[in-house]
Amino acid sequence: MDEQRKKIRKTILNLLIAVGILAVVVVLLFLAVGFVETTLPNDSYLIKITGLSDLAVNGTATVMVPVPANAEGELAIFEASSIRQPAGWRTAIRETQYGKMLAFTTTEGYAQDIFLPTGEFETKEEPRLLVPVLATPDNASVAEFTRAMSGTYTTVIFLDGFVPSPEDAAPISFDLRYRGGEGMKRLIKENTWTATVNATVSSTASGFIPVPADYYVIPGGIYF
């Protein structure tokens, strides 16, 4: 009887050892796959402008919005790829008195709302903002500001060429959302940089209009 019990214990022990070894092998394989996995950083920019529909156009109407760029002003998107053209609009990067902006122009009799999702992979992993930057808290430089985890700064939008009557003035809403980074190398996930503009202006407004932009960093770290 004792001999039989010893055999049973030995069999159970061997099974436990085998299961333990198998578990270790599975974990090591999982870590090995994760260690060599590389995900390129991605830049995405969603532009949604509503309230333009049915606004009369005086010859040519123009809307300009900020663009994603690093602290040195180098654009993250649009210069490296072709720019999509929303229905009823021509799109281009335009140099302004504040710096480069993304311009939408139309010669149609009436404007259309703008919805433009865009994005691309790249090789850089660095802080990004929606620029131009007109002002930062405490007059910090752009480089200093992007080292913070979050904050609100001032950027600018532009409207021109619309002819709504004052009594029919309607709100134009700008919903701009940039997200960049989030690459992964050897189980290390990089930071994610976000910048958003949520602003509403009157359809009777014209020219450059300062608006607030929110900046936020989602910290990276070890990824399992």
Short mmCIF file of C-alpha atoms in Angstrom, two decimals:
data_model
loop_
_atom_site.label_atom_id
_atom_site.label_comp_id
_atom_site.label_asym_id
_atom_site.label_seq_id
_atom_site.Cartn_x
_atom_site.Cartn_y
_atom_site.Cartn_z
CA MET A 1 0.00 0.00 0.00
CA ASP A 2 2.81 2.42 0.93
CA GLU A 3 4.59 1.60 -2.30
CA GLN A 4 1.45 2.37 -4.31
CA ARG A 5 1.00 5.70 -2.52
CA LYS A 6 4.60 6.63 -3.29
CA LYS A 7 4.05 5.89 -6.97
CA ILE A 8 0.89 8.02 -7.03
CA ARG A 9 2.69 10.94 -5.30
CA LYS A 10 5.58 10.63 -7.72
CA THR A 11 3.22 10.64 -10.70
CA ILE A 12 1.39 13.73 -9.39
CA LEU A 13 4.69 15.49 -8.71
CA ASN A 14 5.91 14.75 -12.24
CA LEU A 15 2.65 16.09 -13.67
CA LEU A 16 2.95 19.29 -11.63
CA ILE A 17 6.54 19.74 -12.79
CA ALA A 18 5.51 19.21 -16.42
CA VAL A 19 2.64 21.70 -16.11
CA GLY A 20 4.99 24.22 -14.47
CA ILE A 21 7.57 23.85 -17.24
CA LEU A 22 4.85 24.24 -19.88
CA ALA A 23 3.59 27.39 -18.20
CA VAL A 24 7.09 28.87 -18.09
CA VAL A 25 7.62 28.05 -21.78
CA VAL A 26 4.31 29.73 -22.73
CA VAL A 27 5.19 32.86 -20.74
CA LEU A 28 8.68 33.03 -22.28
CA LEU A 29 7.24 32.65 -25.77
CA PHE A 30 4.75 35.43 -25.07
CA LEU A 31 7.49 37.71 -23.78
CA ALA A 32 9.73 36.86 -26.73
CA VAL A 33 7.02 37.82 -29.22
CA GLY A 34 6.34 41.05 -27.33
CA PHE A 35 10.04 41.85 -27.05
CA VAL A 36 10.59 41.82 -30.80
CA GLU A 37 7.25 43.43 -31.67
CA THR A 38 7.52 46.98 -32.95
CA THR A 39 4.62 49.33 -33.62
CA LEU A 40 5.34 52.57 -35.44
CA PRO A 41 4.02 55.82 -33.96
CA ASN A 42 0.85 57.03 -35.60
CA ASP A 43 -0.43 60.56 -36.23
CA SER A 44 -4.17 61.08 -36.63
CA TYR A 45 -6.06 64.33 -37.01
CA LEU A 46 -9.84 64.55 -37.08
CA ILE A 47 -11.25 67.84 -38.39
CA LYS A 48 -14.97 68.42 -37.97
CA ILE A 49 -16.45 71.85 -38.72
CA THR A 50 -20.23 72.21 -38.57
CA GLY A 51 -22.53 75.18 -39.12
CA LEU A 52 -21.06 76.02 -42.55
CA SER A 53 -23.83 74.34 -44.53
CA ASP A 54 -26.03 76.73 -46.45
CA LEU A 55 -23.90 79.79 -45.62
CA ALA A 56 -23.71 82.01 -48.70
CA VAL A 57 -20.24 82.47 -50.21
CA ASN A 58 -19.04 85.87 -51.42
CA GLY A 59 -16.95 84.74 -54.40
CA THR A 60 -14.40 82.67 -52.46
CA ALA A 61 -14.73 81.52 -48.86
CA THR A 62 -11.80 80.33 -46.76
CA VAL A 63 -11.58 78.41 -43.50
CA MET A 64 -8.19 77.75 -41.89
CA VAL A 65 -7.36 75.52 -38.92
CA PRO A 66 -4.15 74.74 -37.00
CA VAL A 67 -1.97 71.79 -37.96
CA PRO A 68 -0.01 69.23 -35.85
CA ALA A 69 3.68 70.11 -35.46
CA ASN A 70 6.59 69.63 -33.07
CA ALA A 71 8.18 72.29 -30.87
CA GLU A 72 10.33 73.48 -33.80
CA GLY A 73 7.28 73.98 -36.02
CA GLU A 74 7.89 70.95 -38.27
CA LEU A 75 4.56 69.59 -39.47
CA ALA A 76 3.63 66.05 -38.49
CA ILE A 77 1.11 65.41 -41.28
CA PHE A 78 0.06 66.84 -44.64
CA GLU A 79 3.52 67.72 -45.97
CA ALA A 80 4.57 64.07 -46.11
CA SER A 81 1.41 62.89 -47.83
CA SER A 82 -1.27 64.13 -50.19
CA ILE A 83 -4.05 66.14 -48.61
CA ARG A 84 -7.56 64.83 -49.04
CA GLN A 85 -10.17 67.20 -50.44
CA PRO A 86 -13.51 67.27 -48.57
CA ALA A 87 -16.61 67.58 -50.75
CA GLY A 88 -16.97 71.12 -52.05
CA TRP A 89 -13.55 72.31 -50.81
CA ARG A 90 -9.97 72.63 -52.04
CA THR A 91 -7.34 71.96 -49.39
CA ALA A 92 -3.75 73.21 -49.05
CA ILE A 93 -1.12 74.21 -46.51
CA ARG A 94 -0.95 78.00 -46.42
CA GLU A 95 1.66 80.29 -44.86
CA THR A 96 0.04 82.94 -42.65
CA GLN A 97 1.29 85.74 -40.42
CA TYR A 98 1.23 83.25 -37.53
CA GLY A 99 2.77 80.33 -39.39
CA LYS A 100 1.49 77.42 -41.48
CA MET A 101 -2.20 76.50 -41.35
CA LEU A 102 -4.46 74.07 -43.18
CA ALA A 103 -6.69 76.07 -45.52
CA PHE A 104 -10.02 75.05 -47.04
CA THR A 105 -11.33 77.22 -49.90
CA THR A 106 -14.52 77.06 -51.95
CA THR A 107 -16.02 79.03 -54.81
CA GLU A 108 -19.40 77.31 -54.60
CA GLY A 109 -22.42 79.51 -54.00
CA TYR A 110 -22.99 77.87 -50.63
CA ALA A 111 -20.57 76.15 -48.25
CA GLN A 112 -20.68 72.62 -46.88
CA ASP A 113 -19.71 71.29 -43.47
CA ILE A 114 -16.20 69.82 -43.30
CA PHE A 115 -15.38 66.33 -42.02
CA LEU A 116 -11.80 65.21 -42.62
CA PRO A 117 -10.29 62.25 -40.75
CA THR A 118 -6.66 61.66 -41.68
CA GLY A 119 -3.64 59.82 -40.32
CA GLU A 120 -0.37 58.09 -41.16
CA PHE A 121 2.46 56.09 -39.62
CA GLU A 122 5.86 57.69 -39.19
CA THR A 123 9.26 57.07 -37.58
CA LYS A 124 9.45 59.96 -35.10
CA GLU A 125 8.22 59.88 -31.53
CA GLU A 126 8.08 63.42 -30.14
CA PRO A 127 5.71 65.90 -28.48
CA ARG A 128 3.24 67.52 -30.86
CA LEU A 129 0.79 70.43 -30.63
CA LEU A 130 -1.77 72.00 -32.91
CA VAL A 131 0.02 75.10 -34.20
CA PRO A 132 0.23 78.08 -34.57
CA VAL A 133 0.75 78.70 -30.85
CA LEU A 134 -0.21 82.27 -30.01
CA ALA A 135 0.27 82.02 -26.26
CA THR A 136 1.12 79.48 -23.54
CA PRO A 137 0.60 79.64 -19.76
CA ASP A 138 3.16 81.85 -17.99
CA ASN A 139 4.65 82.71 -21.40
CA ALA A 140 6.50 79.40 -21.51
CA SER A 141 8.23 78.50 -24.76
CA VAL A 142 6.58 75.81 -26.88
CA ALA A 143 9.41 73.40 -26.02
CA GLU A 144 8.91 74.03 -22.29
CA PHE A 145 5.13 73.72 -22.56
CA THR A 146 5.29 70.35 -24.33
CA ARG A 147 7.32 68.93 -21.44
CA ALA A 148 4.25 69.37 -19.22
CA MET A 149 1.72 66.56 -18.87
CA SER A 150 -1.23 68.80 -19.67
CA GLY A 151 -2.29 72.40 -20.14
CA THR A 152 -4.33 74.87 -22.16
CA TYR A 153 -2.78 77.25 -24.67
CA THR A 154 -4.02 79.62 -27.39
CA THR A 155 -4.08 78.79 -31.10
CA VAL A 156 -6.00 80.38 -33.97
CA ILE A 157 -8.64 79.65 -36.62
CA PHE A 158 -9.64 81.75 -39.64
CA LEU A 159 -12.87 82.55 -41.48
CA ASP A 160 -13.45 84.75 -44.52
CA GLY A 161 -15.83 85.11 -47.45
CA PHE A 162 -19.16 84.16 -45.89
CA VAL A 163 -22.11 86.55 -46.10
CA PRO A 164 -24.73 85.59 -43.51
CA SER A 165 -27.07 88.39 -42.53
CA PRO A 166 -26.65 89.52 -38.89
CA GLU A 167 -30.24 88.54 -38.04
CA ASP A 168 -29.54 85.00 -39.29
CA ALA A 169 -26.17 84.64 -37.57
CA ALA A 170 -25.55 80.99 -36.66
CA PRO A 171 -22.79 79.27 -34.66
CA ILE A 172 -19.91 77.54 -36.44
CA SER A 173 -18.40 74.74 -34.35
CA PHE A 174 -14.78 73.57 -34.64
CA ASP A 175 -14.00 70.10 -33.29
CA LEU A 176 -10.30 69.38 -33.93
CA ARG A 177 -8.65 66.30 -32.43
CA TYR A 178 -4.98 65.35 -32.86
CA ARG A 179 -3.44 62.17 -31.43
CA GLY A 180 0.17 61.13 -32.00
CA GLY A 181 2.83 58.74 -30.76
CA GLU A 182 1.77 55.51 -29.04
CA GLY A 183 4.46 53.44 -30.76
CA MET A 184 5.90 50.35 -29.06
CA LYS A 185 9.41 48.88 -29.02
CA ARG A 186 10.53 45.84 -26.97
CA LEU A 187 7.54 45.91 -24.61
CA ILE A 188 7.96 49.66 -24.01
CA LYS A 189 4.97 51.73 -25.07
CA GLU A 190 5.79 55.35 -25.89
CA ASN A 191 3.85 58.40 -24.75
CA THR A 192 0.71 59.51 -26.56
CA TRP A 193 0.37 63.23 -27.26
CA THR A 194 -3.06 64.76 -27.78
CA ALA A 195 -4.22 68.27 -28.64
CA THR A 196 -7.83 69.32 -29.10
CA VAL A 197 -9.81 72.41 -30.02
CA ASN A 198 -13.50 72.70 -29.21
CA ALA A 199 -14.66 76.19 -30.11
CA THR A 200 -17.80 77.87 -31.38
CA VAL A 201 -17.79 81.21 -33.23
CA SER A 202 -20.45 83.27 -34.95
CA SER A 203 -20.94 82.90 -38.70
CA THR A 204 -20.60 86.69 -38.88
CA ALA A 205 -17.00 86.50 -37.60
CA SER A 206 -14.17 87.15 -40.04
CA GLY A 207 -10.38 86.99 -39.98
CA PHE A 208 -8.10 85.32 -37.43
CA ILE A 209 -9.87 84.24 -34.25
CA PRO A 210 -7.86 83.10 -31.19
CA VAL A 211 -9.27 79.93 -29.59
CA PRO A 212 -8.16 77.73 -26.66
CA ALA A 213 -6.54 74.36 -27.25
CA ASP A 214 -6.12 71.58 -24.68
CA TYR A 215 -2.88 69.60 -24.52
CA TYR A 216 -2.58 66.26 -22.73
CA VAL A 217 0.04 63.50 -22.55
CA ILE A 218 -0.90 59.87 -21.90
CA PRO A 219 2.23 58.31 -20.32
CA GLY A 220 3.67 55.16 -21.85
CA GLY A 221 5.41 52.36 -19.99
CA ILE A 222 6.05 48.63 -19.94
CA TYR A 223 3.35 46.80 -21.89
CA PHE A 224 2.34 43.18 -21.23
#
